[in-house]
């Protein structure tokens, strides 16, 4: 799980071109949107693309997406639940 | 005193008809144009509904009167079909008998044809027939082809403000007339289905797999469509000189920007409210004067909330009849504003309100619901037609019955 | 279109050093290929990092030029935003077409699609400056900027307080190749500083952005007045001559009254003959500085306004200049885009 979170942080930084952010700057449980990293709804679409391209998980409903993409921790949990399912 | 601007001709082609009469016929029969594509090469052929014009590109060459001629993209051909009808209806046999402007709208130009040959175009090892499409990549190509074919050479322009493009084209044309720059301007837009836009909206998770359900609680996105529509605008002086038959008056219009988000409207519908309000103010009318609003109503989650909130803010409990005609035509992007402007004129001419198809349940955010029945004999004097788009570009047109 | 408007602020990003510092002190940038590219500034001083991370090159160039123009004019929120671009963000269009193919229409990132829409730059300017007023984008080759200017003049005539008008264009290697297939560029390599010595079919490509803050009234800050504009679509070879006479006449001028003509002459033997109508007038070409592109006339307007304001031709950019004009009261711009869209613009000193 820790490895997955670490990997996710690197992938998020790359996908969203967060140039001045390092993986250790991202708290596992901090909100990605709004205050946290200051991401917006287009970023959330890009993160869903990340899930699809790297983990082959397709999120159909944007409303569902919002829950999954709350934090790195929630993303990691979702990925794990899909992979073990 | 600025000149009044009248609509004296209309031409169109959509998934529900090759001309204005055909569109009206199918609107009255509640016949949707949504189905699955026969012409577009995409993996979504059988999953994402679209409102496609039934004819093949070859058949469109015939309809547009350019059979056997080369270099016409589907975008151009759709536009040419609509243009010819508009000229005919306005009784214009020679477009050069009066300096005539042409303000066209397009979102992706000839992409419908270039996307199929793009990788050949950029491959130095390939050469052949596809090279004739090289210069059709941009938005000006369709405008110039249409202009050249019918002889429009006075003032031409192409506007691209996403989904509000042709509403802005109508507005620009009307302003040229009011400022006295021209006395006659033909305005509208043309849009062909492309893999590019289908995938674009799909990547935004904005496309419903079902026929779209504007203003419904369960809506989940839009369906794309294709088509073209042009309206002939004339100044009052020219109308008197030519004794033109007036179909309606373009009485007000407004363009505003939301400055909120690249692709989403503000939840309170600030831009939509401002556009409708300013169009009414310009026309010297109050909300109580409006009998019908042809809403943008794309059926995306965010548009319908924003537009609905704006309607409630402007009209309150007295919200007039409103409906989205996108379940008939799909969202035709650059052509939508002009197609819906023609529907607004038809509503006035035939005293009709078109139904908002596929509506079942009221949205939880709103207290208003769209009209779901076809209303015949409904007293329609003034119509607002809305077109809102990416980049926060909003436009509203106020179209009124001509009282002489 | 009658009625003057006044340039109250302006900015340009171009293949020359036009954006920062005293541009008149900068030497001409000479490229080594037929594709001229912009000298790009550091965008971070203009755009917040969180917005910058997603933006493609065209958006950065367009937005930054617009912001600098606003700074220059001292106005934060314009009364309207109107732009012209022939091709918008080519990089995004190309990227989205490729991703559709590479990912077989699945798992596509929406950003290139959003940014490929032609009004993306306008939307960004409005968003960053919180400008909720009139907003429009024209996309018509050599008439893109011209229609934006016409729209701006209409807006001022209708009572808008001021208008931000501009144009932006980029060239990519891929698009350069595409247009080479229909002979738009010279087959031999010609450095831009030697362009006018190579009269042959085709020209060199370029790119750039230029923005102007326009007002219906002049002030001490005004660079110049835009006294009028006339466009001609696919004119016959004789048409530009008579149209030019009429255009000048409408402004109470005849050919000798024009102190300088900036011509779009680009050493392209296919279409250069149109510029023959200017014979006998003092002329300077400008496309060795910016290359050819849909909205090059916006660069010419920037250049002309600068000259009118400074009452001087920046000599280092014009090695062909024999002597400074005695005065720069009336400056004419005549430009056409591959012979199809022709434009006259008249600049006047305040």
Coordinates of C-alpha atoms in Angstrom, one line a residue, chain C residues 23-347:
Chain C
X23 CA 13.1 46.9 -28.4
X24 CA 14.6 49.6 -30.5
X25 CA 18.0 48.9 -29.0
X26 CA 17.8 45.2 -29.9
X27 CA 19.6 43.8 -33.0
X28 CA 17.6 41.9 -35.6
X29 CA 17.3 38.2 -34.7
X30 CA 18.4 36.1 -37.7
X31 CA 17.2 32.5 -38.0
X32 CA 18.9 29.8 -40.0
X33 CA 15.8 28.0 -41.3
X34 CA 12.6 29.0 -43.2
X35 CA 10.6 28.7 -40.0
X36 CA 10.9 31.7 -37.7
X37 CA 10.0 31.1 -34.0
X38 CA 9.2 33.5 -31.2
X39 CA 11.6 34.8 -28.7
X40 CA 9.7 33.6 -25.6
X41 CA 9.8 35.5 -22.3
X42 CA 9.7 34.0 -18.8
X43 CA 6.0 33.4 -18.4
X44 CA 6.2 33.0 -14.6
X45 CA 6.1 36.7 -14.0
X46 CA 2.8 36.9 -15.7
X47 CA 0.9 33.7 -15.0
X48 CA 0.5 31.9 -11.7
X49 CA 2.4 28.6 -11.6
X50 CA -0.7 26.6 -10.9
X51 CA -2.3 27.9 -14.1
X52 CA 0.9 27.6 -16.2
X53 CA 1.5 23.9 -15.6
X54 CA -1.3 22.9 -18.0
X55 CA -0.9 25.5 -20.7
X56 CA 0.5 24.8 -24.1
X57 CA 2.8 27.2 -25.9
X58 CA 0.2 29.1 -27.9
X59 CA -1.9 29.8 -24.7
X60 CA 1.2 31.1 -22.9
X61 CA 2.2 33.3 -25.7
X62 CA -1.3 34.7 -26.3
X63 CA -2.2 35.2 -22.6
X64 CA 1.2 36.8 -21.7
X65 CA 1.0 39.2 -24.6
X66 CA -2.5 40.2 -23.6
X67 CA -1.5 40.7 -20.0
X68 CA 1.6 42.8 -20.9
X69 CA -0.7 44.9 -23.1
X70 CA -3.0 45.5 -20.2
X71 CA -0.1 46.4 -18.0
X72 CA 1.2 48.8 -20.6
X73 CA -2.2 50.6 -20.9
X74 CA -2.7 50.7 -17.1
X75 CA -6.1 49.1 -17.4
X76 CA -6.8 45.8 -15.6
X77 CA -10.2 44.9 -16.9
X78 CA -11.0 45.8 -20.5
X79 CA -14.5 46.6 -21.8
X80 CA -14.3 43.7 -24.2
X81 CA -11.9 41.0 -25.5
X82 CA -11.7 40.3 -29.2
X83 CA -9.1 38.3 -30.9
X84 CA -8.1 36.7 -34.2
X85 CA -6.2 33.6 -35.0
X86 CA -6.0 31.5 -38.1
X87 CA -5.0 28.3 -36.5
X88 CA -5.3 28.6 -32.7
X89 CA -3.2 26.1 -30.7
X90 CA -1.7 23.9 -33.4
X91 CA 0.3 21.9 -30.9
X92 CA -2.9 20.9 -29.0
X93 CA -4.8 20.0 -32.2
X94 CA -1.9 17.8 -33.4
X95 CA -1.5 16.2 -30.0
X96 CA -5.2 15.3 -29.7
X97 CA -5.3 13.9 -33.2
X98 CA -2.3 11.7 -32.3
X99 CA -3.7 10.6 -28.9
X100 CA -6.9 9.6 -30.5
X101 CA -4.9 7.3 -32.8
X102 CA -2.3 6.1 -30.2
X103 CA -4.8 5.3 -27.5
X104 CA -7.4 4.1 -30.0
X105 CA -10.0 6.6 -28.7
X106 CA -9.7 5.4 -25.1
X107 CA -8.5 7.1 -22.0
X108 CA -7.9 10.4 -23.5
X109 CA -6.6 13.4 -21.7
X110 CA -9.1 16.3 -22.3
X111 CA -6.6 19.1 -22.0
X112 CA -5.3 19.2 -25.6
X113 CA -9.0 19.1 -26.8
X114 CA -9.9 22.0 -24.5
X115 CA -6.9 24.1 -25.5
X116 CA -7.3 23.3 -29.2
X117 CA -10.6 25.3 -29.2
X118 CA -10.0 28.6 -30.9
X119 CA -11.5 30.7 -28.1
X120 CA -9.3 29.1 -25.4
X121 CA -6.9 32.1 -25.2
X122 CA -9.9 34.5 -25.0
X123 CA -11.4 32.5 -22.2
X124 CA -8.1 32.5 -20.3
X125 CA -7.7 36.2 -20.6
X126 CA -11.2 36.8 -19.3
X127 CA -10.7 34.3 -16.5
X128 CA -7.4 35.7 -15.3
X129 CA -8.6 39.3 -15.5
X130 CA -12.2 38.6 -14.4
X131 CA -13.6 40.3 -17.5
X132 CA -17.2 39.3 -17.9
X133 CA -17.9 41.6 -20.9
X134 CA -18.2 40.9 -24.6
X135 CA -15.8 38.2 -25.8
X136 CA -15.3 37.0 -29.4
X137 CA -12.8 35.1 -31.5
X138 CA -12.4 35.3 -35.3
X139 CA -10.7 32.5 -37.2
X140 CA -10.3 33.5 -40.8
X141 CA -6.8 33.3 -42.2
X142 CA -5.7 36.8 -43.3
X143 CA -9.0 38.3 -42.1
X144 CA -8.8 37.0 -38.5
X145 CA -7.2 40.0 -36.9
X146 CA -9.0 42.3 -39.3
X147 CA -12.4 41.2 -38.2
X148 CA -11.3 41.4 -34.6
X149 CA -10.3 45.0 -35.3
X150 CA -13.6 45.7 -37.1
X151 CA -15.5 44.2 -34.2
X152 CA -13.5 46.4 -31.8
X153 CA -14.3 49.5 -33.7
X154 CA -18.0 48.6 -33.7
X155 CA -17.9 48.1 -29.9
X156 CA -16.3 51.5 -29.4
X157 CA -18.8 53.0 -31.7
X158 CA -21.6 51.3 -29.6
X159 CA -20.1 52.9 -26.5
X160 CA -17.7 50.3 -25.0
X161 CA -15.2 52.0 -22.8
X162 CA -12.3 50.3 -24.3
X163 CA -11.4 47.0 -26.0
X164 CA -8.6 44.6 -25.8
X165 CA -8.0 43.4 -29.4
X166 CA -5.3 41.0 -30.4
X167 CA -4.0 38.2 -32.5
X168 CA -1.9 35.1 -32.0
X169 CA -0.5 32.4 -34.2
X170 CA 2.0 29.6 -33.8
X171 CA 3.9 27.4 -36.3
X172 CA 5.0 23.8 -35.5
X173 CA 7.4 21.7 -37.4
X174 CA 4.6 19.4 -38.5
X175 CA 2.5 22.2 -39.8
X176 CA 5.4 23.7 -41.5
X177 CA 5.8 20.4 -43.4
X178 CA 2.1 20.2 -44.2
X179 CA 2.1 23.7 -45.8
X180 CA 5.4 23.0 -47.6
X181 CA 3.4 20.3 -49.5
X182 CA 1.3 23.0 -51.1
X183 CA 4.3 25.2 -51.8
X184 CA 3.8 27.9 -49.3
X185 CA 7.5 28.0 -48.3
X186 CA 10.6 28.5 -50.4
X187 CA 12.4 25.3 -51.4
X188 CA 15.8 26.8 -50.7
X189 CA 16.8 27.7 -47.2
X190 CA 16.7 31.5 -46.8
X191 CA 17.6 33.2 -43.5
X192 CA 15.1 35.9 -42.6
X193 CA 17.6 38.7 -42.8
X194 CA 18.2 37.8 -46.5
X195 CA 14.6 37.2 -47.3
X196 CA 14.1 40.1 -49.7
X197 CA 17.1 39.1 -51.8
X198 CA 15.5 35.8 -52.6
X199 CA 12.7 36.5 -55.0
X200 CA 11.2 33.0 -55.8
X201 CA 8.1 31.0 -55.3
X202 CA 7.0 30.7 -51.6
X203 CA 8.2 32.6 -48.5
X204 CA 9.3 31.8 -45.0
X205 CA 6.9 31.0 -42.1
X206 CA 6.6 32.8 -38.9
X207 CA 4.4 33.3 -35.8
X208 CA 3.7 35.7 -33.0
X209 CA 1.1 37.5 -30.9
X210 CA 0.2 41.2 -30.7
X211 CA -2.4 42.8 -28.5
X212 CA -3.7 46.4 -28.4
X213 CA -5.8 48.3 -25.9
X214 CA -8.1 50.4 -28.0
X215 CA -10.1 53.5 -26.9
X216 CA -12.4 55.8 -28.7
X217 CA -10.6 58.8 -27.3
X218 CA -6.9 59.8 -27.4
X219 CA -4.8 60.6 -24.4
X220 CA -1.1 61.5 -23.7
X221 CA -0.3 57.8 -23.7
X222 CA -1.7 57.1 -27.1
X223 CA 0.7 55.4 -29.5
X224 CA -1.2 56.2 -32.6
X225 CA -4.7 56.4 -34.1
X226 CA -6.1 53.7 -36.3
X227 CA -7.8 55.9 -38.8
X228 CA -9.3 53.2 -40.9
X229 CA -9.2 49.8 -42.4
X230 CA -10.4 48.2 -45.6
X231 CA -10.3 44.5 -46.6
X232 CA -10.6 42.9 -50.0
X233 CA -11.4 39.3 -50.6
X234 CA -9.7 37.6 -53.6
X235 CA -9.6 40.8 -55.6
X236 CA -8.9 40.9 -59.3
X237 CA -5.3 42.2 -60.0
X238 CA -6.7 45.7 -60.8
X239 CA -8.8 46.0 -57.7
X240 CA -6.2 46.8 -55.0
X241 CA -5.1 49.9 -57.0
X242 CA -8.5 51.5 -57.2
X243 CA -9.5 50.4 -53.7
X244 CA -6.3 52.0 -52.3
X245 CA -7.1 55.3 -54.0
X246 CA -10.6 55.2 -52.6
X247 CA -9.4 54.3 -49.2
X248 CA -7.0 57.2 -49.0
X249 CA -9.5 59.5 -50.5
X250 CA -12.0 58.6 -47.8
X251 CA -9.5 59.8 -45.2
X252 CA -8.7 63.0 -47.1
X253 CA -5.4 61.7 -48.4
X254 CA -3.7 61.0 -51.7
X255 CA -0.6 58.8 -52.2
X256 CA 2.0 61.6 -51.6
X257 CA 0.5 62.2 -48.2
X258 CA 1.5 58.8 -47.0
X259 CA 4.8 59.1 -45.2
X260 CA 5.6 55.4 -45.2
X261 CA 4.0 52.1 -46.3
X262 CA 4.7 48.9 -44.3
X263 CA 4.1 46.2 -46.9
X264 CA 3.5 42.5 -46.4
X265 CA 5.9 41.8 -49.3
X266 CA 7.5 38.5 -48.6
X267 CA 9.6 37.7 -51.7
X268 CA 7.0 35.2 -52.9
X269 CA 7.1 35.5 -56.7
X270 CA 3.6 34.0 -56.8
X271 CA 1.7 36.9 -55.2
X272 CA 4.2 39.7 -54.9
X273 CA 2.8 41.6 -57.9
X274 CA -0.1 43.0 -55.9
X275 CA 2.3 45.3 -54.0
X276 CA 3.2 47.0 -57.3
X277 CA 0.3 49.4 -56.7
X278 CA 2.5 51.0 -54.1
X279 CA 5.1 52.0 -56.6
X280 CA 6.3 55.6 -56.0
X281 CA 5.6 55.5 -52.3
X282 CA 8.2 55.1 -49.6
X283 CA 7.9 51.4 -48.5
X284 CA 9.4 49.1 -46.0
X285 CA 8.7 45.4 -45.9
X286 CA 8.3 43.7 -42.4
X287 CA 8.1 40.0 -43.0
X288 CA 11.8 39.4 -42.7
X289 CA 11.2 40.2 -39.0
X290 CA 8.1 38.0 -38.3
X291 CA 7.8 35.6 -41.2
X292 CA 4.4 34.9 -42.9
X293 CA 1.4 33.8 -40.9
X294 CA -2.4 34.4 -40.9
X295 CA -2.2 37.3 -38.4
X296 CA 1.1 38.9 -39.4
X297 CA -0.9 42.2 -40.0
X298 CA -1.2 42.5 -36.2
X299 CA 2.6 42.5 -36.0
X300 CA 2.7 45.2 -38.7
X301 CA 0.2 47.3 -36.7
X302 CA 2.4 47.0 -33.6
X303 CA 5.4 48.0 -35.6
X304 CA 3.7 50.9 -37.3
X305 CA 2.3 52.2 -34.0
X306 CA 5.7 52.1 -32.4
X307 CA 7.2 54.0 -35.3
X308 CA 4.5 56.6 -35.2
X309 CA 4.9 57.1 -31.5
X310 CA 8.7 57.3 -31.7
X311 CA 8.6 59.2 -35.0
X312 CA 11.5 57.0 -36.1
X313 CA 12.1 53.8 -38.0
X314 CA 14.1 51.3 -35.9
X315 CA 17.0 51.2 -38.3
X316 CA 18.7 48.0 -37.1
X317 CA 15.6 46.1 -38.2
X318 CA 15.5 47.7 -41.6
X319 CA 18.9 47.5 -43.3
X320 CA 17.2 48.5 -46.6
X321 CA 16.3 51.9 -45.1
X322 CA 18.2 54.6 -46.9
X323 CA 17.2 57.5 -44.8
X324 CA 14.7 58.2 -42.0
X325 CA 11.4 59.6 -43.3
X326 CA 11.0 63.3 -42.6
X327 CA 7.9 62.7 -40.6
X328 CA 5.6 59.7 -39.7
X329 CA 2.2 61.3 -39.7
X330 CA 0.4 58.9 -42.0
X331 CA 1.6 55.3 -42.1
X332 CA -0.2 52.8 -44.3
X333 CA -0.1 49.1 -43.9
X334 CA -0.8 46.9 -47.0
X335 CA -0.8 43.2 -46.3
X336 CA -2.2 40.1 -48.0
X337 CA -2.2 36.4 -47.1
X338 CA -1.2 34.3 -50.1
X339 CA -3.1 36.6 -52.4
X340 CA -6.5 35.9 -50.9
X341 CA -7.2 38.2 -48.0
X342 CA -6.0 41.8 -48.6
X343 CA -5.9 44.6 -45.9
X344 CA -5.2 48.3 -45.9
X345 CA -4.8 49.9 -42.5
X346 CA -4.1 53.6 -41.9
X347 CA -2.2 54.7 -38.8

